[in-house]
XYZ file of C-alpha atoms in Angstrom:
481
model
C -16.541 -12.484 19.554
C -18.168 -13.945 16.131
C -15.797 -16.032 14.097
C -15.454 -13.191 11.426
C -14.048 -10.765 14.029
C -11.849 -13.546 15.545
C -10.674 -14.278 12.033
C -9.746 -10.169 11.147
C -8.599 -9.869 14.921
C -5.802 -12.020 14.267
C -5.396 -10.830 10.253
C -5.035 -7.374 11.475
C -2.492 -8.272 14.623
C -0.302 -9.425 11.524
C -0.337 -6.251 9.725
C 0.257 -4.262 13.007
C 3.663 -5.958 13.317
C 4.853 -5.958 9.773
C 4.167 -1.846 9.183
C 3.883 1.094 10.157
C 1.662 2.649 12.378
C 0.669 5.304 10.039
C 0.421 2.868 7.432
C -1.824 0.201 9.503
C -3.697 3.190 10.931
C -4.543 4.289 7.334
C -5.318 1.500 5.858
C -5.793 -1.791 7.601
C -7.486 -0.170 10.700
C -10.507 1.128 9.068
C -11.465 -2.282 7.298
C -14.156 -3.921 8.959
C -15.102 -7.496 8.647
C -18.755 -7.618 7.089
C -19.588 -11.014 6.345
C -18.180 -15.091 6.199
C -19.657 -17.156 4.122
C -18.709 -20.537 3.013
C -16.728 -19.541 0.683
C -16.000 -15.788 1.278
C -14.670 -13.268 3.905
C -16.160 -9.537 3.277
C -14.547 -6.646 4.636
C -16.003 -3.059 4.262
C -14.074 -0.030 3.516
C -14.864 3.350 4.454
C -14.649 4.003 0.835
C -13.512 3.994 -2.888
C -10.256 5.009 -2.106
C -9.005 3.315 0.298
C -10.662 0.148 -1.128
C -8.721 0.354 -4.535
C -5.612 1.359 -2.108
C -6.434 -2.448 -0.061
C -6.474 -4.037 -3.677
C -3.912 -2.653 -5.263
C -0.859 -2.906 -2.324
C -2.743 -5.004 0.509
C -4.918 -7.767 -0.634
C -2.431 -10.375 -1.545
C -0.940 -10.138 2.310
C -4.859 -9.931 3.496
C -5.237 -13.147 1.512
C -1.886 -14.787 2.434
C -2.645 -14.141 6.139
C -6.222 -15.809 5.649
C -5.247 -18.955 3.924
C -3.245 -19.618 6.543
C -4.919 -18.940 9.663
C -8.009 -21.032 8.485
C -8.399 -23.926 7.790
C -11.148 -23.190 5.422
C -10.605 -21.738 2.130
C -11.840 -18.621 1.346
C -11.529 -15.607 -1.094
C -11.179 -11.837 0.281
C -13.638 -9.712 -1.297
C -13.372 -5.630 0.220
C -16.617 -3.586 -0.740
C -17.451 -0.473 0.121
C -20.605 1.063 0.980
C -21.683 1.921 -2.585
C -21.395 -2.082 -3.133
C -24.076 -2.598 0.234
C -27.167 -3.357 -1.648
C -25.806 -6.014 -3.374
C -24.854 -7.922 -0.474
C -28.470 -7.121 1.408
C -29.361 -10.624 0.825
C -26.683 -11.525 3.106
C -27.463 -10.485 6.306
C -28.333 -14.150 7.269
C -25.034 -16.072 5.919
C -25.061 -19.962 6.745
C -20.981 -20.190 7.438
C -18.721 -23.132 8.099
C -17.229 -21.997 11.062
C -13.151 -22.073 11.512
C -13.941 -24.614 14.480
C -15.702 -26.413 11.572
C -19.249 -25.786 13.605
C -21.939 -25.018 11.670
C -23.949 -21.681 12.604
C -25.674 -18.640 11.282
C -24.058 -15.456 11.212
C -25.663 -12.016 11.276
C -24.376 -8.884 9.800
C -24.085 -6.357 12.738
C -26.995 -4.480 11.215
C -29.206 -6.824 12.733
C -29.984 -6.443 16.296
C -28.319 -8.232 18.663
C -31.382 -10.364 20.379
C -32.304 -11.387 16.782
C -28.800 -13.672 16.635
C -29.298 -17.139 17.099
C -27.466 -20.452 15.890
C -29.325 -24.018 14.394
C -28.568 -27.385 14.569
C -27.772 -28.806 11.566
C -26.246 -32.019 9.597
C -22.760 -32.799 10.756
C -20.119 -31.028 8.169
C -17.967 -32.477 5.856
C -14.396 -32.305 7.801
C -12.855 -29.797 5.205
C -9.161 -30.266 4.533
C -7.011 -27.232 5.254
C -4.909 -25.796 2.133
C -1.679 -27.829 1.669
C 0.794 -25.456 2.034
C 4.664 -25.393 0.724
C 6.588 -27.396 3.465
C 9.508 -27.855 1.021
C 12.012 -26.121 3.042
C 12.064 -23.640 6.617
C 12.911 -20.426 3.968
C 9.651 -21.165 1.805
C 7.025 -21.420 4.643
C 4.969 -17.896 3.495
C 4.494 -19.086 0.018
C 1.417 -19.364 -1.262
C 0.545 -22.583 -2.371
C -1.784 -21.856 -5.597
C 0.866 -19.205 -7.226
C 2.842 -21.759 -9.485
C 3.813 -21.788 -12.537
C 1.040 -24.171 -13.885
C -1.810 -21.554 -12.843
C -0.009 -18.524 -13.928
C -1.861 -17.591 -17.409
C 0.082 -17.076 -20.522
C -0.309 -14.068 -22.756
C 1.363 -11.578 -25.479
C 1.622 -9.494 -22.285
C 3.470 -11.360 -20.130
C 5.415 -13.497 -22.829
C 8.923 -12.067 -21.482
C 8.459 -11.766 -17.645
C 7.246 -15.518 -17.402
C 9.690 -16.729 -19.468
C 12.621 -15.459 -16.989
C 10.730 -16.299 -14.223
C 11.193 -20.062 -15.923
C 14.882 -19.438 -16.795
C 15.127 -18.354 -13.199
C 14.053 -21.050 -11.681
C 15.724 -23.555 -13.448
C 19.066 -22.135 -13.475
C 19.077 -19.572 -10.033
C 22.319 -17.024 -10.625
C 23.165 -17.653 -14.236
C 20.157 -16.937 -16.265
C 19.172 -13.338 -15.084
C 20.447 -12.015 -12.275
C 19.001 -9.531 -10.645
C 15.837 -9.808 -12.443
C 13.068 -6.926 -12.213
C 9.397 -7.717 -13.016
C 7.603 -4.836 -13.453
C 3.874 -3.290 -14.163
C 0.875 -2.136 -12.420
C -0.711 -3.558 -9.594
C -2.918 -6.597 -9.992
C -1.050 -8.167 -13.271
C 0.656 -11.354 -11.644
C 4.270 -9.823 -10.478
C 3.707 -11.899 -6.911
C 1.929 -14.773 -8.780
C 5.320 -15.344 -11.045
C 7.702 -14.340 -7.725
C 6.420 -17.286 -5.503
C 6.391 -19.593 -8.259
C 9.711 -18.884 -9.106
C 10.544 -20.195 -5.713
C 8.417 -22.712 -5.619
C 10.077 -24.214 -8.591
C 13.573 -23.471 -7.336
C 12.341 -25.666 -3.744
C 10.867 -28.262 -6.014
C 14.342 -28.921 -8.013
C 16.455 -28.119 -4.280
C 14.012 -28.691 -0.751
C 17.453 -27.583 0.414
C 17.787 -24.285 -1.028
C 17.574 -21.359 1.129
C 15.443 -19.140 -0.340
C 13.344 -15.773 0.870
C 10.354 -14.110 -0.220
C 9.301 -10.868 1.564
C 7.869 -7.857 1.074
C 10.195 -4.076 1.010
C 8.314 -3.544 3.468
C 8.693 -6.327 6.099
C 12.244 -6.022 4.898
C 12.395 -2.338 6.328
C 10.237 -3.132 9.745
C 12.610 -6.018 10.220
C 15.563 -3.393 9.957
C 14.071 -1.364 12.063
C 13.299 -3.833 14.975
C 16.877 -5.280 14.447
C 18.471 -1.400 14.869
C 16.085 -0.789 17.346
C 17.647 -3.392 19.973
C 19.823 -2.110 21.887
C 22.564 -5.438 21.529
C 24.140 -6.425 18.549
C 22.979 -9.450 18.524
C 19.289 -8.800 16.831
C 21.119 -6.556 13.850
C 23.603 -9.639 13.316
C 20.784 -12.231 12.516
C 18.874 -9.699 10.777
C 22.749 -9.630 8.187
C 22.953 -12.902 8.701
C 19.101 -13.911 7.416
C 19.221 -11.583 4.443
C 22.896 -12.777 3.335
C 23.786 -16.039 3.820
C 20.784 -17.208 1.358
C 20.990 -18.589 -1.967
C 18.083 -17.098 -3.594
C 15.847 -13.498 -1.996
C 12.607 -12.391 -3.646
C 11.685 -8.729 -2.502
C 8.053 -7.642 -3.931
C 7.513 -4.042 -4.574
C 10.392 -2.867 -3.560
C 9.858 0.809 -4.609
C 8.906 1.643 -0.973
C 12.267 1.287 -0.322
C 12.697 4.680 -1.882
C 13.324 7.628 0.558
C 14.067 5.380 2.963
C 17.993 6.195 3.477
C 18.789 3.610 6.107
C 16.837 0.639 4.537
C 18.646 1.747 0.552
C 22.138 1.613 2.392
C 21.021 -1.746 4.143
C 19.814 -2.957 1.152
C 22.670 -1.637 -1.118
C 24.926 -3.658 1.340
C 22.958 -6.557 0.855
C 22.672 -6.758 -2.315
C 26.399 -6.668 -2.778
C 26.996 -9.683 -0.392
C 24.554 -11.806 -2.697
C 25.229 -10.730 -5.893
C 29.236 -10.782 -5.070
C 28.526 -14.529 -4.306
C 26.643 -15.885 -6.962
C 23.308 -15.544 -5.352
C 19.514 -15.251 -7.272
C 18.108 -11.576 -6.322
C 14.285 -11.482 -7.775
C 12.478 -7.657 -7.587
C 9.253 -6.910 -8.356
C 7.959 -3.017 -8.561
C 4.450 -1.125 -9.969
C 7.619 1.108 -12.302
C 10.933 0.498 -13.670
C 13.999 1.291 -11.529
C 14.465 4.686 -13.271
C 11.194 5.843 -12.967
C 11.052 4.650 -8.446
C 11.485 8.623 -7.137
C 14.106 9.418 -4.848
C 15.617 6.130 -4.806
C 19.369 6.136 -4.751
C 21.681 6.234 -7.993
C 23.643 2.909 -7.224
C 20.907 1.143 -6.371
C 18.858 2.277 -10.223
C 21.968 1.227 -11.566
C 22.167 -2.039 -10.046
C 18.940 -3.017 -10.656
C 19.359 -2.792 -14.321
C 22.011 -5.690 -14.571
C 20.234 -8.068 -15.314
C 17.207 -8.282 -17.101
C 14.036 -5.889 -16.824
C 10.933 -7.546 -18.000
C 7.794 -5.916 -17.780
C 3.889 -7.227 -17.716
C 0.909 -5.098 -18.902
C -2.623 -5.368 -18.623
C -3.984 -8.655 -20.591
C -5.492 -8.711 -23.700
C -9.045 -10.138 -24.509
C -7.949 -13.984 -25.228
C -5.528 -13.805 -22.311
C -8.540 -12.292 -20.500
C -10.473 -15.236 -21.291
C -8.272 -17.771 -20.299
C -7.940 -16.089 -17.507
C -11.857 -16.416 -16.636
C -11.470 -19.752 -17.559
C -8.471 -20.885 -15.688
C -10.293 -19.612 -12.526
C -13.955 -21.504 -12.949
C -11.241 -24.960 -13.581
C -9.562 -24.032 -9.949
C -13.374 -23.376 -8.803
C -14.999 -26.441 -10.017
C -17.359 -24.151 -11.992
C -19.082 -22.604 -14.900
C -20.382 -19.589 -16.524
C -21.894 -19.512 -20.176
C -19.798 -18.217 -23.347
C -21.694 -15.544 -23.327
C -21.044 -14.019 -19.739
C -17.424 -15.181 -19.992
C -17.313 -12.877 -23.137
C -19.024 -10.066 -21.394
C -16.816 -9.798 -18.674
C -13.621 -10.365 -20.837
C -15.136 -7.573 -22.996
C -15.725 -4.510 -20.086
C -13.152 -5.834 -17.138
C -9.753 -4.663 -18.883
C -7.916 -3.334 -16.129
C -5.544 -6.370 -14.180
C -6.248 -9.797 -12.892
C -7.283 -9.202 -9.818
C -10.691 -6.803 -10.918
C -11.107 -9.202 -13.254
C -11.178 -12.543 -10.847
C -13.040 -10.032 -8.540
C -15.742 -9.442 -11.160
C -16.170 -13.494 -12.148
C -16.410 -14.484 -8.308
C -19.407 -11.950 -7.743
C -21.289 -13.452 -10.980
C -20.082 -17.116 -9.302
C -21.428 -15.847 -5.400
C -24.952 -14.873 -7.048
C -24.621 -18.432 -9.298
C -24.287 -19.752 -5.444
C -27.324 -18.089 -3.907
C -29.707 -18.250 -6.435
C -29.685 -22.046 -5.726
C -30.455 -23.575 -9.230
C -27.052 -23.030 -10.230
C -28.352 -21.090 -13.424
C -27.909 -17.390 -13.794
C -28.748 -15.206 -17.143
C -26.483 -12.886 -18.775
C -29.007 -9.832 -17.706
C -28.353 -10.822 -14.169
C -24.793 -11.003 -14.407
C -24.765 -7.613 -15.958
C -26.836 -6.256 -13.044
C -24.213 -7.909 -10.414
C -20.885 -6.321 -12.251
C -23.189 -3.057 -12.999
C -20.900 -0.935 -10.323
C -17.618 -2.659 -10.523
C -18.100 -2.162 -14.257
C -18.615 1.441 -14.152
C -15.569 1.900 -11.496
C -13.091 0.000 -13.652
C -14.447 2.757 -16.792
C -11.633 5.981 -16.514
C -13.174 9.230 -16.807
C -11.599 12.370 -17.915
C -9.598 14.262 -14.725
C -11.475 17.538 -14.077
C -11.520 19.670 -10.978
C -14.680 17.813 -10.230
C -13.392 14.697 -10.178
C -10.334 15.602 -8.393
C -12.406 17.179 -5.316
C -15.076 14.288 -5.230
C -11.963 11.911 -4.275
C -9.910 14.208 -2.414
C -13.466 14.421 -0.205
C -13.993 10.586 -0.535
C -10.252 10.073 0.606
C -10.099 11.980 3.580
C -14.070 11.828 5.029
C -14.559 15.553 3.834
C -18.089 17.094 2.562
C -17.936 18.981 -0.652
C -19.765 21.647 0.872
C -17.015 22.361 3.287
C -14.352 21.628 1.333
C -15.108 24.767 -0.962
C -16.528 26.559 1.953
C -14.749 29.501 3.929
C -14.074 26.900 7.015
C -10.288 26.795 8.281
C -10.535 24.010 10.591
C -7.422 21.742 9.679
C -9.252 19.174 9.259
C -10.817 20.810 6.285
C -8.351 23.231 5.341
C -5.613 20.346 4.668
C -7.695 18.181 2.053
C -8.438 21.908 0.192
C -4.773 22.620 0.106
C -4.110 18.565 -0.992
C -6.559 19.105 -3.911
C -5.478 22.704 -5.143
C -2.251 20.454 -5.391
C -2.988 18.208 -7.232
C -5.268 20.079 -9.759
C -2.513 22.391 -10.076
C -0.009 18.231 -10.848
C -2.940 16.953 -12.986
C -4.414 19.927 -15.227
C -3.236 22.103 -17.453
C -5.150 25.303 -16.019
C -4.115 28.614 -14.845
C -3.466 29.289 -10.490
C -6.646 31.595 -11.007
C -8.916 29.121 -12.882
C -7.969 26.566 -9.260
C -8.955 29.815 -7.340
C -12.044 29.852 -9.104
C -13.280 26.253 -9.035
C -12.602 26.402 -4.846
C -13.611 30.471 -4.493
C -10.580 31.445 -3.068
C -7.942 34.022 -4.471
C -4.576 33.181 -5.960
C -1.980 34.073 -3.034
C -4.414 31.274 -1.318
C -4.116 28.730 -4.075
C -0.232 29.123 -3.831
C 0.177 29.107 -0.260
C -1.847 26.297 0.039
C 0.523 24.314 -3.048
C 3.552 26.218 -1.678
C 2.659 24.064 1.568
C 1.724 20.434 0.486
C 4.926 20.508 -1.526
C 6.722 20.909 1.528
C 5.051 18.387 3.504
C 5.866 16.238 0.609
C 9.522 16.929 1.247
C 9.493 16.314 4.613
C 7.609 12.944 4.703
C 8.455 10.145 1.993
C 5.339 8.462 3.923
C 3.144 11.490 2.633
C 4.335 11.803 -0.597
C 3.546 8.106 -1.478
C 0.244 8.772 0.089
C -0.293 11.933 -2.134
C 0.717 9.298 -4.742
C -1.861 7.028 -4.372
C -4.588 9.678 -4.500
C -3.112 10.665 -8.058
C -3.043 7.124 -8.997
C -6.744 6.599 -7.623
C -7.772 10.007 -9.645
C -6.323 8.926 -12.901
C -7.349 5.717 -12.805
C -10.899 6.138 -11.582
């Protein structure tokens, strides 16, 4: 087994314990590890989709689980195949192994009897990433989200000023305090520096960061065991704790027996003085079918929200990460990227570690502003929205779920074409303002068709809270693409 399958092996083992099977079979299971470099681990995903689906809910945990398995450190980067050619170079990657063994490693498209390994110059022994030790309740923190890398900016102002008050003063600043905005804007970044600072001023403090849901999986486990004993320390984990972090905790919604858990729990801390810290992609009001007294709780304290940085906070952004990097770009690519990658941090540290990688290969350490234009070509144009037509709606429903267009609007009934029809009559009928016959048009059916197939997803949606987040996402991919 090569070191980069080793490495996912165990990356992916994690996930399979912490979610659901439909979740890790959805998601996690169909990433495959590409490439390690010296610097990088590339996965592939099966495509656009479920690659901005990785970024947006996964890649932190993907991340997390890296930096602490190896002892080298590395940045995720998830392509998919659109992204190939740029990485054709790559198929011979000189890697520093996790053993700390120097080799070369060979994409799997080369054959097999072509895979050798060199002797080479002993390696520098690399230090592994210090990691919080401060206290046995802050041991999955990662170490670089604190408040001194956390950028400042008009969008931001309030959320990172609680997150200080916070942390200086747990339980009688804000409390509960909500973070909230899209995906990729620095809600976990400011929720494990809060407790980083709070373990600074107190290695004593007992404090918990987690996920909504590890937080429901460890419910489940604890209710699954048939003695007491496991639901008792599950109470007696989440309670009797000074400060708890939960990060997007709108997956909690539709989940009855995790809300009334939680509910229950939030009572016991709040009742006794204790820091509760939330983080969701939405306010409280706006988290579907989550419970009344729960909405209502949340907005005690204060709700502070972060949007998508401006230009200067973009470039200090840029420039905050070459610092952490030990590297440079020129003014002008610095301004180019700040100029066209708008979207969150995480595209936009995406988009300056490609233009860094090709920096790296290249060799000379120079690289032109037409070159780095060429490298962020595609992750330029995906970041650029585009009006939501039908077309544009069927190209990702078929991207999503592996589908042709061909079939898709064909006369074939197989389920496993049928399904994604009926998904995207659905949502064309959510998304635009067009008549049932104009849908039956665009997919040459009639309208008793169009509304039987709606009629039907709507039901599903109903039935599974799992499916209705995952009809969700595809929305969020399609208006965002």
């Amino acid at each position: 087994m090569t070191d980069k399958d080793e490495l996912w092996l165990k990356i992916s083992n994690t996930f399979k314990q912490e979610m659901s099977d439909l979740n890790f079979n959805t998601w996690i299971a169909p990433l495959k590890p590409l490439y390690l470099t010296n610097t990088e681990f590339i996965l592939l995903s099966p495509n656009r989709f479920t690659k901005k689906t990785i970024y947006n809910k996964y890649y932190d945990d993907i991340q997390k689980y890296l930096d602490f398995i190896s002892n080298v450190k590395r940045k995720v980067v998830i392509i998919d195949r659109y992204e190939m050619d740029n990485y054709k170079d790559e198929n011979i990657i000189q890697n520093q192994n996790i053993d700390g063994q120097r080799s070369i490693l060979v994409s799997e498209e080369v054959a097999e009897d072509e895979k050798y390994t060199v002797e080479d110059k002993k390696p520098e022994t690399k230090q592994p990433e210090e990691k919080t030790d401060l206290s046995p309740y802050g041991k999955n923190l990662i170490s670089k989200y604190k408040f001194d890398t956390f950028v400042k900016g008009k969008n931001n102002e309030l959320a990172l000023a609680a997150a200080l008050a916070v942390a200086q003063n747990p339980a009688t600043a804000y409390n509960p305090l909500f973070i909230h905005g899209k995906a990729g804007l620095g809600k976990t970044h400011l929720m494990h520096a809060i407790a980083h600072e709070i373990l600074k001023n107190n290695p004593k403090a007992r404090v918990i960061y987690t996920t909504s849901e590890s937080f429901t999986n460890e419910l489940i486990s604890s209710i699954g065991d048939k003695s007491t004993k496991k639901n008792s320390q599950f109470r007696e984990k989440y309670r009797n704790i000074d400060v708890l972090l939960i990060d997007d905790i709108q997956f909690i919604a539709g989940k009855q027996g995790t809300q009334e858990e939680f509910f229950h729990t939030f009572n016991e801390l709040y009742n006794h003085n204790k820091q509760i810290i939330l983080s969701s992609d939405r306010p409280p009001k706006e988290i579907k079918t989550l419970e009344e007294r729960l909405v209502s709780r949340f907005e005690w304290g204060l709700m502070a929200d972060i949007q998508p940085p401006d230009y200067e906070t973009r470039v200090a952004i840029i420039n905050e990460y070459l610092d952490r990097n030990n590297t440079s770009l020129t003014p002008e690519i610095i301004d180019y990227i700040a100029m066209n990658v708008k979207s969150n941090i995480r595209e936009l540290e995406g988009a300056v570690m490609n233009v860094v990688g090709q920096k790296t290969l290249i060799g000379d350490g120079n690289i032109t502003l037409d070159l780095a234009k060429n490298v962020l070509k595609q992750l330029i144009a995906d970041t650029q929205l585009r009006p939501v037509t039908i077309d544009l709606i069927i190209e990702s429903v078929c991207d999503r779920y592996n589908v042709s267009q061909d079939d898709l609007l064909s006369k074939k009934r197989s389920k496993q074409i049928a399904y994604p029809r009926q998904i995207a009559m659905y949502v064309s009928r959510k998304l635009l303002d067009i008549s049932l016959v104009s849908i039956a048009s665009s997919f040459g059916k009639d309208h008793s068709t169009v509304m039987h197939g709606i009629k039907k997803i709507e039901n599903d949606i109903k039935k599974s809270s799992e499916f209705d987040e995952e009809i969700d996402n595809l929305i969020n991919y399609i208006q965002n693409s």
